[in-house]
Each structure stands twice: as structure tokens, then as C-alpha cells.
CSV table of C-alpha atoms in Angstrom, one decimal:
chain,number,residue,atom,x,y,z
J,187,MET,CA,21.3,-8.1,-18.5
J,188,ARG,CA,19.0,-6.2,-16.1
J,189,GLN,CA,19.7,-3.0,-18.1
J,190,ARG,CA,18.5,-4.8,-21.2
J,191,THR,CA,15.3,-6.0,-19.5
J,192,ARG,CA,14.7,-2.4,-18.3
J,193,VAL,CA,15.1,-1.0,-21.8
J,194,MET,CA,12.8,-3.7,-23.1
J,195,VAL,CA,10.1,-2.8,-20.6
J,196,LEU,CA,10.4,0.9,-21.4
J,197,VAL,CA,10.2,0.2,-25.1
J,198,GLY,CA,7.3,-2.1,-24.5
J,199,GLY,CA,5.5,0.6,-22.5
J,200,VAL,CA,6.0,3.2,-25.3
J,201,VAL,CA,4.7,0.7,-27.9
J,202,LEU,CA,1.7,0.0,-25.7
J,203,CYS,CA,1.1,3.7,-25.2
J,204,SER,CA,1.1,4.2,-28.9
J,205,ALA,CA,-1.3,1.4,-29.4
J,206,LEU,CA,-3.6,2.8,-26.8
J,207,ALA,CA,-3.4,6.3,-28.3
J,208,ALA,CA,-4.2,4.8,-31.7
J,209,SER,CA,-7.1,2.7,-30.4
J,210,CYS,CA,-8.7,5.5,-28.2
J,211,ALA,CA,-12.2,4.0,-28.3
J,212,THR,CA,-15.0,6.3,-27.5
J,213,VAL,CA,-17.4,4.3,-25.4
J,214,GLN,CA,-20.6,6.2,-24.8
J,215,PRO,CA,-22.0,6.6,-21.2
J,216,TRP,CA,-24.9,4.2,-21.9
J,217,GLU,CA,-22.4,1.6,-23.0
J,218,ARG,CA,-20.4,1.6,-19.8
J,219,ARG,CA,-22.4,-0.9,-17.8
J,220,GLU,CA,-19.6,-3.4,-17.6
J,221,LEU,CA,-16.9,-0.8,-17.1
J,222,ALA,CA,-18.8,0.5,-14.0
J,223,ASN,CA,-18.7,-2.8,-12.3
J,224,PRO,CA,-16.5,-2.7,-9.2
J,225,CYS,CA,-14.5,-5.7,-10.6
J,226,MET,CA,-13.4,-3.4,-13.5
J,227,VAL,CA,-12.4,-0.4,-11.3
J,228,PHE,CA,-8.7,-0.2,-10.3
J,229,ASP,CA,-8.5,-0.4,-6.5
J,230,ALA,CA,-12.2,-0.3,-6.1
J,231,SER,CA,-11.5,-1.0,-2.4
J,232,ALA,CA,-8.9,1.6,-1.6
J,233,ALA,CA,-8.6,0.6,2.0
J,234,GLN,CA,-8.0,-3.1,1.2
J,235,ALA,CA,-5.5,-2.1,-1.5
J,236,ALA,CA,-3.7,0.2,0.8
J,237,TYR,CA,-3.5,-2.5,3.5
J,238,ASP,CA,-2.2,-5.1,1.1
J,239,ALA,CA,0.4,-2.7,-0.3
J,240,HIS,CA,1.5,-1.8,3.2
J,241,TRP,CA,2.2,-5.3,4.5
J,242,GLN,CA,3.8,-6.4,1.2
J,243,SER,CA,6.1,-3.4,1.0
J,244,ALA,CA,7.2,-4.0,4.6
J,245,ARG,CA,8.4,-7.5,3.6
J,246,GLU,CA,9.7,-7.0,0.2
J,247,GLY,CA,12.5,-4.8,-1.2
J,248,SER,CA,10.1,-3.1,-3.8
J,249,ALA,CA,7.3,-0.7,-3.3
J,250,GLY,CA,5.2,1.7,-5.4
J,251,GLY,CA,3.9,1.5,-8.9
J,252,PHE,CA,0.3,0.9,-7.9
J,253,GLY,CA,-0.4,4.2,-6.1
J,254,PHE,CA,1.1,5.9,-3.1
J,255,GLN,CA,3.3,4.4,-0.4
J,256,GLY,CA,2.5,7.0,2.2
J,257,GLY,CA,4.4,7.2,5.4
J,258,GLY,CA,6.6,4.4,6.6
J,259,CYS,CA,6.5,2.2,9.7
J,260,GLY,CA,9.0,0.5,11.9
J,261,CYS,CA,7.8,-3.0,10.9
J,262,LYS,CA,10.2,-5.0,13.0
V,130,MET,CA,18.2,13.7,32.0
V,131,GLN,CA,17.3,10.4,30.4
V,132,VAL,CA,14.1,10.2,32.5
V,133,ARG,CA,13.1,13.7,31.4
V,134,GLN,CA,13.7,12.8,27.8
V,135,ARG,CA,11.6,9.7,28.2
V,136,ARG,CA,8.8,11.7,29.9
V,137,GLY,CA,9.0,14.3,27.1
V,138,ARG,CA,8.8,11.6,24.5
V,139,SER,CA,5.9,9.8,26.2
V,140,ALA,CA,4.0,13.1,26.5
V,141,ARG,CA,4.7,13.9,22.8
V,142,VAL,CA,3.4,10.5,21.7
V,143,GLY,CA,0.4,10.8,24.0
V,144,THR,CA,-0.4,14.2,22.7
V,145,SER,CA,0.0,13.1,19.1
V,146,LEU,CA,-2.3,10.1,19.6
V,147,GLY,CA,-4.8,12.3,21.4
V,148,LEU,CA,-4.7,14.7,18.4
V,149,ILE,CA,-5.2,11.9,15.9
V,150,GLY,CA,-8.1,10.5,17.8
V,151,LEU,CA,-9.7,14.0,18.2
V,152,LEU,CA,-9.2,14.7,14.5
V,153,ALA,CA,-10.8,11.4,13.6
V,154,VAL,CA,-13.8,11.9,16.0
V,155,LEU,CA,-14.3,15.5,14.8
V,156,ALA,CA,-14.2,14.4,11.2
V,157,LEU,CA,-16.7,11.6,11.8
V,158,VAL,CA,-19.0,13.9,13.8
V,159,ALA,CA,-18.8,16.5,11.1
V,160,VAL,CA,-19.5,14.2,8.3
V,161,THR,CA,-22.4,12.4,9.9
V,162,GLY,CA,-24.0,15.7,10.9
V,163,LEU,CA,-24.3,17.0,7.4
V,164,ASP,CA,-26.7,16.2,4.6
V,165,TRP,CA,-24.4,14.3,2.3
V,166,ALA,CA,-25.3,13.4,-1.3
V,167,GLN,CA,-23.6,10.0,-1.0
V,168,SER,CA,-21.5,8.2,1.5
V,169,THR,CA,-19.9,4.9,2.4
V,170,LEU,CA,-18.7,3.6,5.7
V,171,TYR,CA,-16.2,0.8,5.5
V,172,VAL,CA,-15.2,-1.1,8.7
V,173,GLN,CA,-12.4,-3.7,8.3
V,174,LEU,CA,-10.5,-6.1,10.5
V,175,HIS,CA,-7.2,-7.6,9.3
V,176,SER,CA,-5.4,-10.4,11.0
V,177,PHE,CA,-1.7,-11.0,10.0
V,178,GLY,CA,0.6,-13.8,11.1
V,179,ASP,CA,4.0,-14.9,9.8
V,180,THR,CA,6.7,-17.5,10.4
V,181,ARG,CA,8.9,-14.9,12.1
V,182,GLY,CA,6.5,-14.9,15.0
V,183,VAL,CA,4.9,-11.5,14.3
V,184,THR,CA,1.1,-11.2,14.6
V,185,VAL,CA,-0.8,-8.0,13.8
V,186,LEU,CA,-4.4,-7.2,14.4
V,187,SER,CA,-5.5,-4.2,12.4
V,188,PRO,CA,-9.0,-2.7,12.8
V,189,LEU,CA,-9.8,0.3,10.6
V,190,VAL,CA,-12.7,2.6,9.8
V,191,ASP,CA,-12.8,4.3,6.4
V,192,LEU,CA,-15.5,6.9,5.6
V,193,GLU,CA,-16.1,8.4,2.2
V,194,LYS,CA,-18.6,11.2,2.0
V,195,ASP,CA,-19.7,13.6,-0.8
V,196,PHE,CA,-20.8,17.1,0.3
V,197,SER,CA,-22.2,17.7,-3.1
V,198,ASP,CA,-21.6,16.6,-6.7
V,199,ARG,CA,-18.3,18.5,-6.6
V,200,THR,CA,-16.9,18.2,-3.1
V,201,GLY,CA,-16.1,15.2,-0.9
V,202,LEU,CA,-14.1,14.0,2.1
V,203,ARG,CA,-12.4,10.8,3.0
V,204,VAL,CA,-11.3,9.9,6.5
V,205,LYS,CA,-9.6,6.8,7.6
V,206,PHE,CA,-8.5,5.8,11.1
V,207,GLY,CA,-6.8,2.6,12.0
V,208,VAL,CA,-4.7,0.7,14.5
V,209,ASP,CA,-2.1,-2.0,14.1
V,210,ALA,CA,-1.8,-4.0,17.3
V,211,VAL,CA,1.6,-5.8,16.9
V,212,THR,CA,2.9,-8.7,18.8
V,213,ALA,CA,6.5,-8.2,17.7
V,214,ALA,CA,8.0,-11.6,18.6
V,215,SER,CA,10.3,-11.4,15.6
V,216,ASP,CA,14.0,-12.5,15.7
V,217,ALA,CA,15.1,-8.9,16.3
V,218,CYS,CA,12.8,-8.3,19.2
V,219,ALA,CA,13.2,-11.7,20.8
V,220,ARG,CA,16.9,-11.0,21.4
V,221,CYS,CA,16.1,-8.5,24.1
V,222,HIS,CA,12.5,-9.5,24.8
V,223,PRO,CA,12.3,-13.3,25.0
V,224,GLN,CA,8.6,-13.1,25.8
V,225,GLY,CA,7.9,-10.9,22.8
V,226,ALA,CA,7.2,-7.2,22.8
V,227,GLN,CA,3.9,-5.4,22.2
V,228,ASP,CA,3.7,-2.5,19.8
V,229,ARG,CA,0.9,-0.4,18.5
V,230,ARG,CA,0.7,1.8,15.4
V,231,THR,CA,-2.1,4.3,15.2
V,232,TYR,CA,-2.8,6.2,12.1
V,233,ALA,CA,-5.2,8.7,10.7
V,234,ASP,CA,-5.6,9.5,7.0
V,235,PHE,CA,-7.8,12.3,5.5
V,236,ALA,CA,-8.3,13.7,2.1
V,237,LEU,CA,-10.5,16.5,0.6
V,238,LEU,CA,-11.7,16.0,-3.0
V,239,ARG,CA,-12.9,18.8,-5.3
V,240,LYS,CA,-14.1,18.4,-8.9
V,241,LEU,CA,-13.1,21.3,-11.2
V,242,GLY,CA,-14.9,20.8,-14.5
V,243,SER,CA,-13.5,17.5,-15.9
V,244,ALA,CA,-10.6,17.6,-13.5
V,245,ARG,CA,-10.5,16.2,-9.9
V,246,LEU,CA,-8.2,17.6,-7.2
V,247,GLU,CA,-7.4,15.7,-4.0
V,248,LEU,CA,-5.5,17.1,-1.1
V,249,GLY,CA,-4.7,14.9,2.0
V,250,GLY,CA,-2.4,13.8,4.6
V,251,GLU,CA,-1.6,11.0,7.1
V,252,ILE,CA,-0.2,10.9,10.6
V,253,SER,CA,1.2,7.7,11.9
V,254,ARG,CA,2.5,6.9,15.4
V,255,GLU,CA,4.0,3.8,17.0
V,256,ASN,CA,6.7,2.9,19.5
V,257,PHE,CA,10.0,4.1,18.1
V,258,TYR,CA,8.6,5.5,14.8
V,259,ALA,CA,6.7,8.6,13.8
V,260,SER,CA,5.5,9.6,10.3
V,261,GLU,CA,3.7,12.4,8.7
V,262,SER,CA,2.7,12.7,5.0
V,263,VAL,CA,1.0,15.2,2.8
V,264,THR,CA,-0.4,14.3,-0.6
V,265,ALA,CA,-1.7,16.2,-3.6
V,266,SER,CA,-3.2,14.6,-6.8
V,267,LEU,CA,-4.8,15.9,-9.9
V,268,SER,CA,-6.6,13.9,-12.5
V,269,ARG,CA,-8.5,14.9,-15.7
V,270,ASP,CA,-10.8,13.1,-18.1
V,271,PHE,CA,-10.5,13.4,-21.8
V,272,ASN,CA,-12.2,11.8,-24.8
V,273,ARG,CA,-15.6,11.8,-23.2
V,274,GLY,CA,-14.3,10.1,-20.1
V,275,ASN,CA,-12.6,7.3,-21.9
V,276,THR,CA,-9.1,8.6,-21.2
V,277,THR,CA,-7.9,9.8,-17.7
V,278,ILE,CA,-4.5,11.3,-16.9
V,279,ALA,CA,-3.5,11.6,-13.3
V,280,GLY,CA,-0.5,13.0,-11.5
V,281,ALA,CA,0.3,12.9,-7.8
V,282,TYR,CA,2.9,14.0,-5.4
V,283,SER,CA,3.5,12.9,-1.8
V,284,PHE,CA,6.0,14.1,0.9
V,285,SER,CA,6.7,12.1,4.0
V,286,LEU,CA,8.7,12.9,7.1
V,287,ASN,CA,9.6,9.8,9.0
V,288,ASN,CA,11.4,9.8,12.4
V,289,PRO,CA,12.7,6.4,13.6
V,290,GLU,CA,13.9,6.2,17.2
V,291,LEU,CA,17.1,4.1,17.6
V,292,HIS,CA,15.7,1.9,20.3
V,293,PRO,CA,17.0,1.1,22.9
V,294,SER,CA,18.8,4.5,22.8
V,295,ARG,CA,16.6,7.7,22.8
V,296,ASN,CA,18.3,9.1,19.7
V,297,VAL,CA,15.9,10.0,16.9
V,298,GLU,CA,16.9,10.0,13.2
V,299,GLN,CA,15.2,11.6,10.2
V,300,GLN,CA,14.1,10.2,6.9
V,301,ILE,CA,12.5,12.3,4.1
V,302,SER,CA,10.6,10.8,1.2
V,303,HIS,CA,9.4,12.4,-2.0
V,304,ASP,CA,7.0,10.4,-4.2
V,305,ALA,CA,5.7,11.4,-7.6
V,306,SER,CA,3.6,9.4,-10.0
V,307,ILE,CA,1.7,9.7,-13.3
V,308,ALA,CA,-0.9,7.4,-14.7
V,309,LEU,CA,-2.8,7.0,-17.9
V,310,THR,CA,-6.1,5.1,-17.8
V,311,GLN,CA,-7.7,4.2,-21.2
V,312,THR,CA,-10.9,2.5,-22.1
V,313,LEU,CA,-10.2,0.2,-25.0
V,314,SER,CA,-13.8,-1.1,-25.5
V,315,LYS,CA,-17.0,-1.6,-23.7
V,316,THR,CA,-15.4,-4.5,-21.8
V,317,THR,CA,-11.7,-3.6,-21.6
V,318,ILE,CA,-9.8,-1.0,-19.6
V,319,VAL,CA,-6.1,-0.5,-19.2
V,320,GLN,CA,-3.9,1.6,-16.9
V,321,LEU,CA,-0.2,2.5,-17.4
V,322,SER,CA,1.7,4.2,-14.6
V,323,TYR,CA,5.2,5.4,-13.6
V,324,ASP,CA,6.3,6.1,-10.0
V,325,PHE,CA,9.4,7.8,-8.8
V,326,ASN,CA,10.4,7.8,-5.1
V,327,ARG,CA,13.4,9.4,-3.5
V,328,ILE,CA,14.3,8.6,0.1
V,329,SER,CA,17.0,10.4,2.0
V,330,GLY,CA,18.3,10.1,5.5
V,331,TYR,CA,18.5,7.2,7.9
V,332,GLN,CA,17.3,4.0,6.2
V,333,SER,CA,18.9,1.2,8.3
V,334,SER,CA,17.2,-0.7,11.1
V,335,PRO,CA,18.0,-0.2,14.8
V,336,PHE,CA,16.7,-3.8,15.4
V,337,LEU,CA,18.7,-5.9,12.9
V,338,ARG,CA,22.3,-7.0,13.4
V,339,THR,CA,24.5,-8.6,10.9
V,340,SER,CA,27.8,-10.5,11.2
V,341,VAL,CA,31.0,-8.5,10.3
V,342,ASN,CA,34.2,-10.4,10.9
V,343,GLY,CA,32.2,-12.7,13.2
V,344,GLN,CA,30.8,-9.8,15.4
V,345,MET,CA,27.1,-8.9,15.4
V,346,VAL,CA,26.7,-5.2,14.6
V,347,LEU,CA,23.9,-2.9,13.5
V,348,GLY,CA,23.8,-2.4,9.7
V,349,VAL,CA,24.9,0.6,7.7
V,350,VAL,CA,23.3,1.4,4.4
V,351,PRO,CA,23.4,4.4,2.0
V,352,ASP,CA,21.6,7.5,3.0
V,353,LEU,CA,20.0,8.0,-0.4
V,354,ARG,CA,17.7,5.6,-2.4
V,355,ASN,CA,16.0,6.4,-5.7
V,356,ARG,CA,13.2,4.0,-6.5
V,357,GLN,CA,11.3,3.7,-9.8
V,358,ALA,CA,8.4,1.5,-10.9
V,359,VAL,CA,6.5,1.1,-14.2
V,360,SER,CA,3.2,-0.8,-14.2
V,361,VAL,CA,0.5,-2.0,-16.6
V,362,ARG,CA,-2.9,-3.1,-15.4
V,363,VAL,CA,-5.7,-4.6,-17.4
V,364,ARG,CA,-9.3,-5.4,-16.6
V,365,GLN,CA,-11.5,-7.5,-18.9
V,366,ALA,CA,-15.2,-8.2,-18.6
V,367,LEU,CA,-16.4,-11.5,-20.0
V,368,HIS,CA,-19.9,-12.8,-20.5
V,369,ALA,CA,-22.1,-14.1,-17.7
V,370,GLY,CA,-20.6,-12.0,-14.9
V,371,THR,CA,-17.0,-13.0,-15.1
V,372,TYR,CA,-14.1,-10.5,-14.9
V,373,LEU,CA,-10.4,-11.0,-15.4
V,374,GLN,CA,-7.6,-8.9,-14.1
V,375,ALA,CA,-3.9,-8.7,-14.9
V,376,ASP,CA,-1.2,-6.5,-13.3
V,377,PHE,CA,2.5,-6.2,-14.1
V,378,ARG,CA,5.1,-4.1,-12.3
V,379,HIS,CA,8.8,-3.6,-13.1
V,380,TYR,CA,10.7,-2.0,-10.3
V,381,PHE,CA,14.4,-0.9,-10.0
V,382,ASP,CA,16.3,1.4,-7.6
V,383,SER,CA,19.7,2.9,-7.0
V,384,TRP,CA,20.6,0.1,-4.5
V,385,SER,CA,20.4,-2.4,-7.4
V,386,VAL,CA,17.3,-4.0,-6.1
V,387,GLY,CA,15.2,-4.9,-9.1
V,388,SER,CA,11.9,-6.8,-9.2
V,389,ASN,CA,9.1,-8.1,-11.5
V,390,THR,CA,5.6,-8.6,-10.1
V,391,LEU,CA,2.8,-10.3,-12.1
V,392,SER,CA,-0.7,-10.7,-10.7
V,393,LEU,CA,-3.5,-12.6,-12.5
V,394,GLY,CA,-7.0,-13.0,-11.2
V,395,ALA,CA,-10.6,-13.8,-12.0
V,396,SER,CA,-13.9,-12.9,-10.3
V,397,HIS,CA,-17.3,-14.3,-11.0
V,398,TYR,CA,-20.9,-13.5,-9.8
V,399,PHE,CA,-22.5,-16.8,-9.0
V,400,SER,CA,-25.7,-14.8,-8.3
V,401,PRO,CA,-26.4,-11.1,-7.9
V,402,VAL,CA,-25.7,-11.7,-4.2
V,403,TRP,CA,-22.4,-13.7,-4.3
V,404,LEU,CA,-19.1,-12.6,-5.8
V,405,VAL,CA,-16.2,-15.0,-5.6
V,406,GLY,CA,-12.7,-14.1,-6.8
V,407,PHE,CA,-9.2,-15.7,-6.8
V,408,SER,CA,-5.8,-14.3,-7.8
V,409,TYR,CA,-2.2,-15.3,-7.8
V,410,ARG,CA,0.7,-12.9,-7.5
V,411,TRP,CA,4.3,-13.9,-8.5
V,412,TYR,CA,7.1,-11.7,-7.2
V,413,ASP,CA,10.9,-12.0,-7.9
V,414,GLN,CA,13.6,-9.6,-6.8
V,415,THR,CA,17.4,-9.2,-7.0
V,416,GLY,CA,19.4,-8.3,-4.0
V,417,ALA,CA,20.9,-4.9,-3.1
V,418,PHE,CA,24.5,-4.4,-4.3
V,419,PHE,CA,25.9,-4.5,-0.8
V,420,TYR,CA,23.8,-7.4,0.6
V,421,GLN,CA,25.6,-10.5,1.8
V,422,PRO,CA,24.7,-13.2,4.3
V,423,GLU,CA,27.8,-12.2,6.3
V,424,TYR,CA,30.6,-9.7,5.9
V,425,PHE,CA,34.4,-9.8,6.1
V,426,GLY,CA,37.1,-7.2,5.9
V,427,THR,CA,36.0,-3.5,6.1
V,428,PRO,CA,32.8,-3.2,4.1
V,429,GLU,CA,31.4,0.3,3.6
V,430,TYR,CA,27.8,-1.0,3.8
V,431,PHE,CA,26.4,-4.1,5.6
V,432,THR,CA,22.9,-5.2,6.5
V,433,ALA,CA,20.8,-8.1,7.8
V,434,ASP,CA,17.6,-6.8,6.2
V,435,TYR,CA,16.2,-9.8,4.5
V,436,ARG,CA,14.1,-7.5,2.3
V,437,LEU,CA,17.4,-6.6,0.5
V,438,ALA,CA,18.3,-10.2,-0.3
V,439,PRO,CA,17.4,-11.9,-3.6
V,440,PHE,CA,14.2,-14.0,-3.3
V,441,SER,CA,10.9,-14.8,-4.9
V,442,SER,CA,7.5,-15.4,-3.6
V,443,GLY,CA,3.9,-16.4,-4.5
V,444,LEU,CA,0.8,-14.9,-3.0
V,445,TYR,CA,-2.5,-16.8,-3.2
V,446,THR,CA,-5.7,-14.7,-2.6
V,447,GLY,CA,-9.3,-15.8,-2.3
V,448,ARG,CA,-12.1,-13.3,-1.9
V,449,VAL,CA,-15.9,-13.5,-1.2
V,450,VAL,CA,-18.3,-10.6,-1.3
V,451,TYR,CA,-21.9,-11.1,0.0
V,452,THR,CA,-24.4,-8.3,-0.9
V,453,PRO,CA,-28.0,-9.3,0.1
V,454,GLU,CA,-30.6,-7.6,-2.1
V,455,ASP,CA,-32.6,-6.3,0.9
V,456,GLY,CA,-29.7,-5.1,3.1
V,457,LEU,CA,-28.0,-6.8,6.0
V,458,PHE,CA,-28.6,-6.7,9.8
V,459,GLY,CA,-31.2,-3.9,9.2
V,460,LEU,CA,-28.6,-1.8,7.4
V,461,PRO,CA,-29.3,0.0,4.1
V,462,LYS,CA,-29.6,-1.8,0.8
V,463,GLY,CA,-26.2,-2.2,-0.8
V,464,THR,CA,-24.5,-3.2,2.4
V,465,ALA,CA,-21.9,-5.8,1.7
V,466,LEU,CA,-19.9,-8.3,3.8
V,467,GLU,CA,-16.4,-9.0,2.4
V,468,PHE,CA,-13.9,-11.7,3.3
V,469,GLN,CA,-10.4,-12.1,2.0
V,470,TYR,CA,-7.7,-14.7,2.7
V,471,ASP,CA,-4.1,-14.3,1.6
V,472,ARG,CA,-1.3,-16.9,1.7
V,473,TYR,CA,2.2,-15.6,1.1
V,474,VAL,CA,5.0,-18.1,0.5
V,475,GLY,CA,8.6,-16.9,0.0
V,476,SER,CA,11.6,-18.8,-1.3
V,477,ASN,CA,13.5,-17.4,1.8
V,478,GLN,CA,11.4,-19.6,4.2
V,479,PHE,CA,9.2,-16.7,5.0
V,480,GLN,CA,5.5,-17.4,5.0
V,481,ALA,CA,2.5,-15.3,6.1
V,482,ALA,CA,-1.3,-15.6,6.3
V,483,VAL,CA,-3.7,-12.7,6.3
V,484,PHE,CA,-7.4,-12.8,7.0
V,485,SER,CA,-9.5,-9.7,6.2
V,486,GLY,CA,-13.1,-9.2,7.0
V,487,GLY,CA,-15.1,-6.0,6.2
V,488,LEU,CA,-18.5,-4.5,6.3
V,489,ARG,CA,-19.3,-1.9,3.6
V,490,ILE,CA,-22.3,0.3,4.4
V,491,PRO,CA,-23.7,2.9,1.9
V,492,PHE,CA,-26.0,5.5,3.5
């Protein structure tokens, strides 16, 4: 069941990649006002994102996927 | 002999902390003494508390500076002051046990045409745990900056000490990732990424004991763990200063832990000064193939690590950013105050609350 979910996710990713490659919009620099807003930037606050990822990965079995994990900690 | 070992260990920790502090101070002095093209100082304080009795105060300073249009530096220095009154600590220390993690993080950035190279590292020290990491990443823009492909690699060497003994174990981690960021329109951007992490060496906990045939013993887990994650992230701008975000991650590893994470959020500018945002994160994971509440017979692996048990959780986040038009407290224009509150509720009776406050100063 989980293997099937995994395959579906990977196939979905490939389909999405293909769709992205096909769309490939060319937005000109003067049209990027909204894209430049901090709300549109992935991990605009790197320090906050790193802190959130750190305490969440210390309390969950999963980690990664949204950037680096860095070194570990004892996290008793 | 044991005393000598302890003195040696204390001296090593002291020297390491001194070096970290010295590096951070030198870096800060160096960067503030130069004529930088652009820079941001970010000061944060995080307060964490959970239902297991652990509280953590985490002040940190993050400095980003550009030497020029092509070269930059990032330095981060932080401390986690831990009141480790968790179940594992309370067994031997009924009054709780203090701990402190100190870390320094630095990265050099260099633009090479349409590519961007970043080299960095992190040193982390705490009682019974030491960690060093080096990181290299390379990204490049295509299609007039509408497509970005990034790759990165990180190596970490972790050394847990098997408290209360003085034995030190070793753990090695390799992490590689690749990401594609694509502009879909003037108001939509998406990112796809894949992450592979291989951890070898000691991965159990010297603090957690589980029941095997009625006896409480320290856990034993496999020495190798391969972890993989794929993620999709989307940002959408709407009219009138409203922004939507959606993140999804699928994770699986060689210990049979699998998880799905979905995060949805929205932010809105109520005025140019006030930005308010909310998000909800849903998380669901399966347990490791060897996880059981208690063990009987002669199991090869056994653990009491609750992170390896199946559970789900919800995370509610609220965020406010205040950016006065004329600066704040006499600080430069663009200075912002940020507050964030997180409430984490797990199906395993675990709950946590996190409060973050930050001051971002451009200069």
C-alpha cells in the first residue's frame, strides 16, 4: 500500500515537472513585483525556517525535504 | 583516570565554545568594519515548552552581508538554554537538568555569472553531544531568471556521549538535495525538491529505556538509515495584498518510517505596515519496522523513541510583522518587528507551544 502511494507520488512529480517544463512562463523583470514580495519567497526568513525545522525534526520521525538538516543535537 | 577524562572533556568543550564565540565575534567585527553594499541583522528569541516538561530558550543573531554585487557572507550564532525535565532526565535528576547548546553557522556566497555558489559550515556543542557540518550548494538561473535549479551537499559528524558513562560514539551523515524552482506566471511560483540523507553509526539514545521481557534497558537500533523526501511548494499572490502558500512533503526511509506533511497558509497586508499570516500543518507518520510499546523474547532491535512510533499531529501558526514606514526605535527604515506563535498538538498526547520574537534591521 505504501509502495503504491510512493509510486503515485513519484509519477505525480514527473507529471508536474512535465507540466512545469511545458508552461515555462517568461516573466519579465518589470513584471516581478508580486514575485519579489517576501510572502512569495521560499524561506524568506531562513533563520526562522531553520529553527522550525530543527524543533520539528527533533520530535518527529521525518526530516528534510525543505532544505538542509545540518548537524544533530541530543534533544532529550 | 575517570577524573582526567572528565577534565579533558571539559577542557575540550570549553575550548570549542571559546573558539565558536571567538569566530562569531571576529566575523561580526569583520563584517561591521567593512563598507558593505547591503546587509541585514536579524535578532531572534524563541521560547519552547512542551508537555514532557522540556523548556528551551533560544536567542540567536543572524547577520547577512554583501561585500559586493557578487560576494556575501552569512553568520549565525545562537544558544539553546534547555531545562531538560523530560521523562528520560527526571529518572536520574528529579529536579530537572540544565543543558545548553551553543552553535555557530557561517556561509560564504559567490555569484558566478548566473550561478551562485555557497560554502559554509556549522559547529554545535552541548552537554553529551558535539556536531560539525560542512555544506556546499550551487544554484543557477535559466530562462531569464524564471527557472532555477539548485543542488546541495552536506556532511555532518556527530559525537553523542553515552551519559552517564564517558564513552563517545560517532555518527556520520551525508545529505544531498536537488531543487527546481519555476515561475509559472506573474503571480505564481512553484518549487519541487528531492532530498537524500544517509546516516551511519550510533543512532540510539543513551537516555531512553524500553521494556524487554519486563526489564528496562537502553534501546538498540540499526546502524544505517537512508532517508528520502520529495516535496512540492507553491506560492500564489492574489489581489489586494493577499498571498497563499501550500507545501507538501512525502518522506520514507529504510526503517519503514513514512510520512506525509501538508501545510496550507495565507498572509495579508492590512496596511503597508501590518502583515498578518496564519497557517496549518498536518503531519502523519507510520512507525519504524521494529517499534513496539514493549518487547518480548529476543528482539534484534528495540527502542523507546516516541519519534519512531506511528502518530499524527497538527501545527497551528500565527504570525504578525510590523514594519513602520519611518523605521523603529531610531533604527533604519525597513526595520521590522516579527512575532510568531506555534501550537503543536500530537495524537500521542504530546503538545508544545513556541513563541518567537524577532527584530530585523537592514543597514
